[in-house]
Tab-separated table of C-alpha atoms and ligand atoms in Angstrom:
chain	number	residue	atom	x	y	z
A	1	UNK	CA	-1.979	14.658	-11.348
A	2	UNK	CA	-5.489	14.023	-10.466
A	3	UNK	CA	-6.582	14.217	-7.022
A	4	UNK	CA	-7.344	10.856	-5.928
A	5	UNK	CA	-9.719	9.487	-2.671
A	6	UNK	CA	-6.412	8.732	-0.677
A	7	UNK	CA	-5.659	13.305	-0.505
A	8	UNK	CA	-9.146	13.070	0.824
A	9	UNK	CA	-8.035	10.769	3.604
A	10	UNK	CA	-4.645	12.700	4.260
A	11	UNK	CA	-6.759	15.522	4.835
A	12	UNK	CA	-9.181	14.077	6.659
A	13	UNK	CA	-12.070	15.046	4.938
A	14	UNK	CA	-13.023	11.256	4.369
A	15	UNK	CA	-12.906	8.661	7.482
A	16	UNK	CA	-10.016	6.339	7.619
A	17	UNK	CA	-8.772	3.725	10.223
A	18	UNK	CA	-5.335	5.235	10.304
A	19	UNK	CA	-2.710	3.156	12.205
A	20	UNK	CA	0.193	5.447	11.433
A	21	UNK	CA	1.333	8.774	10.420
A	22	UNK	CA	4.222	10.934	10.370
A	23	UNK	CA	5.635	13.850	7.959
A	24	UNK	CA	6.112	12.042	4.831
A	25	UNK	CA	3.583	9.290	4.874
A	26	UNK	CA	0.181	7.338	6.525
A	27	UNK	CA	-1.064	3.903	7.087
A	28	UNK	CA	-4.450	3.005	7.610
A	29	UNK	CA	-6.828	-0.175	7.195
A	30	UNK	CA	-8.110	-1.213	3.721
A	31	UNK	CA	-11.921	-0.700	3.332
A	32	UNK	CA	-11.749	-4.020	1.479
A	33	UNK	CA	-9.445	-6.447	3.268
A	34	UNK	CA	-8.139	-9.105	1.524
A	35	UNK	CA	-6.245	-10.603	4.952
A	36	UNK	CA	-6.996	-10.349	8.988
A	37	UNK	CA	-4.410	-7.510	8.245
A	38	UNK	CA	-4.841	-5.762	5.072
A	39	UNK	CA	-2.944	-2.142	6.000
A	40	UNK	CA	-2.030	0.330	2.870
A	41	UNK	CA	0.935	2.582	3.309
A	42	UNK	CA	0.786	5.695	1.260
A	43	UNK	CA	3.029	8.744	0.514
A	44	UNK	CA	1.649	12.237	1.135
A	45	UNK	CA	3.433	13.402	-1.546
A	46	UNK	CA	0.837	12.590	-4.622
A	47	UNK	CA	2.623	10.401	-6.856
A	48	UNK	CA	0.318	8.090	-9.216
A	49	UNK	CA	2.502	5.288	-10.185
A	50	UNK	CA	5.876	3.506	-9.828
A	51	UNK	CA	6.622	4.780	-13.151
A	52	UNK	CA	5.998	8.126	-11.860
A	53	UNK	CA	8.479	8.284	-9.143
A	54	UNK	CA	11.334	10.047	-9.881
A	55	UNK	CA	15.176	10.056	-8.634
A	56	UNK	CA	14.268	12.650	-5.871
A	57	UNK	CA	11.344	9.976	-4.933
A	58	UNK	CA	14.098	7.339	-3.811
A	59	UNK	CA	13.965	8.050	-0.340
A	60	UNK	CA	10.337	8.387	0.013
A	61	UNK	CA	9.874	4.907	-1.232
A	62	UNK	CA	12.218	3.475	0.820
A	63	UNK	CA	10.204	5.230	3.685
A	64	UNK	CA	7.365	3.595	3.019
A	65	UNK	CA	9.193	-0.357	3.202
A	66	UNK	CA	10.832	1.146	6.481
A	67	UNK	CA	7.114	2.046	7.765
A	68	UNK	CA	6.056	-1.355	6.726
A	69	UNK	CA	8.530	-3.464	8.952
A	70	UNK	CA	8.077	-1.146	11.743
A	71	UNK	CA	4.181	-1.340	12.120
A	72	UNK	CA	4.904	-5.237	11.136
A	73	UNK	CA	6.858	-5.348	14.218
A	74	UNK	CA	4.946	-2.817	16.200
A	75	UNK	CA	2.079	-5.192	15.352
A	76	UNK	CA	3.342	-8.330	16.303
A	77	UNK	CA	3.697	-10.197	12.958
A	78	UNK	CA	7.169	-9.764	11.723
A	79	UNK	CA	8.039	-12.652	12.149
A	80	UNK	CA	4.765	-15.011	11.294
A	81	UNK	CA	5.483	-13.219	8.015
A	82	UNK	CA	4.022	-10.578	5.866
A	83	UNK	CA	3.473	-9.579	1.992
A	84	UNK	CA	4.284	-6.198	1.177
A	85	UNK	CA	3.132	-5.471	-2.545
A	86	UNK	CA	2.482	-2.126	-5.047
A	87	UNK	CA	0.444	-2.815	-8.008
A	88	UNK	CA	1.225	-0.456	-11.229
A	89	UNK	CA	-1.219	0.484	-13.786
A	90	UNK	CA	-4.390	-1.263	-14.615
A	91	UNK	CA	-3.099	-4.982	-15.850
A	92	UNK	CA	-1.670	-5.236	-12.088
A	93	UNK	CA	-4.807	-4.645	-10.448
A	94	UNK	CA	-4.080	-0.587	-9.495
A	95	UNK	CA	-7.527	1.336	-8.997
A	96	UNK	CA	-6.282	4.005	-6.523
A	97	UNK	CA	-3.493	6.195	-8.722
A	98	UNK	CA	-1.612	7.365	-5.637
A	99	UNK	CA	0.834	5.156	-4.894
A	100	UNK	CA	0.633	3.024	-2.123
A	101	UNK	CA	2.030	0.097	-0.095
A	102	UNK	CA	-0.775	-3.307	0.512
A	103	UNK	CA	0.494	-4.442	4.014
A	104	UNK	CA	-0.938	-8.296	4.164
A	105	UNK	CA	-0.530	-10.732	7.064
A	106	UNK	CA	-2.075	-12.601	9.517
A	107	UNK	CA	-3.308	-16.002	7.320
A	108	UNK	CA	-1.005	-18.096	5.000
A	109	UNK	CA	-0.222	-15.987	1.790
A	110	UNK	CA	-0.923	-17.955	-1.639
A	111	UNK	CA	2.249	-18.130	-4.136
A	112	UNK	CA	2.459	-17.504	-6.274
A	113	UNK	CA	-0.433	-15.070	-7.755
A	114	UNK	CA	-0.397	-16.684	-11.551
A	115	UNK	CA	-1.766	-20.413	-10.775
A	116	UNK	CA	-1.207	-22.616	-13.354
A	117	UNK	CA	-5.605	-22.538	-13.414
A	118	UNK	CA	-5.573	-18.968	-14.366
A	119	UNK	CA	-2.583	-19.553	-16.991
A	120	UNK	CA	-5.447	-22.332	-18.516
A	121	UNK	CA	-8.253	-20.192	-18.600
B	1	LIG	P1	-4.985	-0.966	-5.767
B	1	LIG	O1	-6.074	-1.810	-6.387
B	1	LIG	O2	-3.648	-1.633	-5.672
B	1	LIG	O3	-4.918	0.408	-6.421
B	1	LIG	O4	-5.431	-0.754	-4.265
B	1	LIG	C1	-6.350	0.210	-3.869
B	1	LIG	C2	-6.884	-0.230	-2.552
B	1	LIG	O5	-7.506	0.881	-1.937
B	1	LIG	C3	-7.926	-1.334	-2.637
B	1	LIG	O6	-7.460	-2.469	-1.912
B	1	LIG	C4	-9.167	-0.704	-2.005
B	1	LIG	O7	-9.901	-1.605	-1.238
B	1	LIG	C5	-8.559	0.405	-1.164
B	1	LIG	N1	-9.446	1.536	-0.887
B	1	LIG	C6	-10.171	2.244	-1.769
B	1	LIG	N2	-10.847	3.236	-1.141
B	1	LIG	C7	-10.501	3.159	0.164
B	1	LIG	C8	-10.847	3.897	1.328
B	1	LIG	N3	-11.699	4.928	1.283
B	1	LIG	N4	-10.317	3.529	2.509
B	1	LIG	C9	-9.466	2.482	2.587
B	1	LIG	N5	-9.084	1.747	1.516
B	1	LIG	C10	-9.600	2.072	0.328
Protein backbone atom coordinates (compact mmCIF):
# COMPACT_ATOMS: atom_id res chain seq x y z
CA UNK A 1 0.00 0.00 0.00
CA UNK A 2 1.01 3.52 -0.30
CA UNK A 3 3.09 5.06 2.23
CA UNK A 4 1.04 7.44 4.03
CA UNK A 5 2.16 10.76 6.45
CA UNK A 6 1.36 8.59 9.64
CA UNK A 7 4.99 5.92 8.54
CA UNK A 8 6.53 9.33 8.50
CA UNK A 9 5.52 9.93 12.09
CA UNK A 10 6.32 6.24 13.26
CA UNK A 11 9.61 6.93 12.04
CA UNK A 12 10.03 10.05 13.23
CA UNK A 13 10.99 11.80 10.36
CA UNK A 14 7.89 14.22 10.78
CA UNK A 15 7.11 15.88 14.39
CA UNK A 16 4.31 14.42 16.34
CA UNK A 17 2.92 15.01 19.93
CA UNK A 18 3.09 11.35 20.75
CA UNK A 19 1.38 10.36 24.05
CA UNK A 20 1.99 6.65 23.67
CA UNK A 21 3.92 3.97 22.10
CA UNK A 22 4.76 0.47 22.39
CA UNK A 23 5.62 -2.53 19.83
CA UNK A 24 2.55 -2.75 17.89
CA UNK A 25 1.10 0.70 17.92
CA UNK A 26 1.34 4.86 18.77
CA UNK A 27 -0.86 7.59 19.95
CA UNK A 28 -0.27 11.05 19.47
CA UNK A 29 -2.32 14.47 19.30
CA UNK A 30 -4.35 15.38 16.16
CA UNK A 31 -2.86 18.40 14.26
CA UNK A 32 -6.51 19.38 13.82
CA UNK A 33 -8.46 18.80 17.02
CA UNK A 34 -11.88 18.51 16.87
CA UNK A 35 -12.19 18.19 21.04
CA UNK A 36 -9.90 19.52 24.19
CA UNK A 37 -8.72 15.84 23.54
CA UNK A 38 -8.57 14.82 20.04
CA UNK A 39 -5.76 11.73 20.33
CA UNK A 40 -5.42 9.22 17.12
CA UNK A 41 -4.32 5.71 17.83
CA UNK A 42 -2.61 4.04 14.96
CA UNK A 43 -1.15 0.58 14.11
CA UNK A 44 2.48 0.34 12.98
CA UNK A 45 1.65 -2.26 10.91
CA UNK A 46 0.42 -0.23 7.56
CA UNK A 47 -2.99 -1.24 7.00
CA UNK A 48 -5.23 1.35 4.88
CA UNK A 49 -8.70 0.51 5.77
CA UNK A 50 -11.11 -1.57 7.90
CA UNK A 51 -11.81 -3.44 4.86
CA UNK A 52 -8.24 -4.14 4.64
CA UNK A 53 -7.68 -5.85 7.85
CA UNK A 54 -7.48 -9.27 7.66
CA UNK A 55 -8.15 -12.39 10.14
CA UNK A 56 -4.45 -12.22 11.35
CA UNK A 57 -5.29 -8.29 11.99
CA UNK A 58 -7.87 -9.30 14.85
CA UNK A 59 -5.66 -8.83 17.58
CA UNK A 60 -4.04 -5.74 16.46
CA UNK A 61 -7.34 -4.02 16.36
CA UNK A 62 -8.36 -5.03 19.48
CA UNK A 63 -4.95 -3.50 20.65
CA UNK A 64 -5.69 -0.42 19.58
CA UNK A 65 -9.48 -0.21 21.73
CA UNK A 66 -7.28 -1.68 24.67
CA UNK A 67 -4.74 1.42 24.14
CA UNK A 68 -7.69 3.66 23.98
CA UNK A 69 -9.23 2.88 27.52
CA UNK A 70 -5.90 2.78 29.01
CA UNK A 71 -4.62 6.34 27.98
CA UNK A 72 -8.54 7.26 28.69
CA UNK A 73 -7.87 6.20 32.12
CA UNK A 74 -4.25 7.12 32.30
CA UNK A 75 -5.67 10.52 31.31
CA UNK A 76 -8.26 11.01 33.65
CA UNK A 77 -11.44 10.88 31.49
CA UNK A 78 -12.77 7.42 31.53
CA UNK A 79 -15.25 8.03 33.18
CA UNK A 80 -16.54 11.78 32.03
CA UNK A 81 -16.77 9.72 28.85
CA UNK A 82 -15.08 9.39 25.57
CA UNK A 83 -15.83 8.67 21.66
CA UNK A 84 -13.66 6.29 20.12
CA UNK A 85 -14.37 6.25 16.22
CA UNK A 86 -12.52 4.84 12.70
CA UNK A 87 -13.77 6.35 9.61
CA UNK A 88 -13.53 3.99 6.31
CA UNK A 89 -13.12 5.20 2.88
CA UNK A 90 -13.91 8.59 1.59
CA UNK A 91 -17.98 8.89 2.22
CA UNK A 92 -16.95 8.48 6.10
CA UNK A 93 -14.70 11.28 6.19
CA UNK A 94 -11.13 9.01 5.93
CA UNK A 95 -8.19 11.26 4.46
CA UNK A 96 -5.26 9.46 6.18
CA UNK A 97 -5.34 5.62 4.55
CA UNK A 98 -3.58 4.05 7.53
CA UNK A 99 -5.87 3.05 9.80
CA UNK A 100 -6.32 4.72 12.85
CA UNK A 101 -8.28 5.20 16.10
CA UNK A 102 -9.92 9.29 16.74
CA UNK A 103 -9.68 9.37 20.63
CA UNK A 104 -12.35 12.37 21.52
CA UNK A 105 -13.19 13.67 25.00
CA UNK A 106 -13.12 16.33 27.19
CA UNK A 107 -16.54 18.50 25.97
CA UNK A 108 -20.08 16.98 25.49
CA UNK A 109 -20.04 14.73 22.28
CA UNK A 110 -23.00 15.55 19.70
CA UNK A 111 -25.31 12.38 18.74
CA UNK A 112 -25.83 11.50 16.75
CA UNK A 113 -23.54 12.65 13.59
CA UNK A 114 -26.62 12.60 10.84
CA UNK A 115 -28.92 15.61 12.26
CA UNK A 116 -32.10 15.61 10.96
CA UNK A 117 -30.63 19.40 9.28
CA UNK A 118 -28.11 17.59 7.27
CA UNK A 119 -30.76 14.73 6.27
CA UNK A 120 -32.83 18.18 4.83
CA UNK A 121 -30.18 19.66 3.02
P1 LIG B 1 -9.46 10.70 8.97
O1 LIG B 1 -10.09 11.91 8.31
O2 LIG B 1 -10.40 9.85 9.76
O3 LIG B 1 -8.64 9.90 7.96
O4 LIG B 1 -8.46 11.28 10.04
C1 LIG B 1 -7.18 11.73 9.73
C2 LIG B 1 -6.77 12.65 10.82
O5 LIG B 1 -5.37 12.82 10.76
C3 LIG B 1 -7.39 14.04 10.74
O6 LIG B 1 -8.16 14.28 11.92
C4 LIG B 1 -6.18 14.96 10.63
O7 LIG B 1 -6.34 16.15 11.33
C5 LIG B 1 -5.07 14.10 11.21
N1 LIG B 1 -3.72 14.42 10.75
C6 LIG B 1 -3.30 14.57 9.48
N2 LIG B 1 -1.97 14.83 9.45
C7 LIG B 1 -1.56 14.82 10.74
C8 LIG B 1 -0.30 15.02 11.38
N3 LIG B 1 0.81 15.29 10.69
N4 LIG B 1 -0.24 14.95 12.72
C9 LIG B 1 -1.35 14.69 13.45
N5 LIG B 1 -2.57 14.48 12.90
C10 LIG B 1 -2.68 14.55 11.57
Amino acid sequence: MAETIFDKIIRREIPADIVYEDDLSLAFRDINPQAPVHLLIIPKKPIATINDIATDDRELVGHLFYVARTLAADMGFAEEGYRVVMNCNEQAGQTVFHIHLHLLAGKPLGWPPYTERMKQG
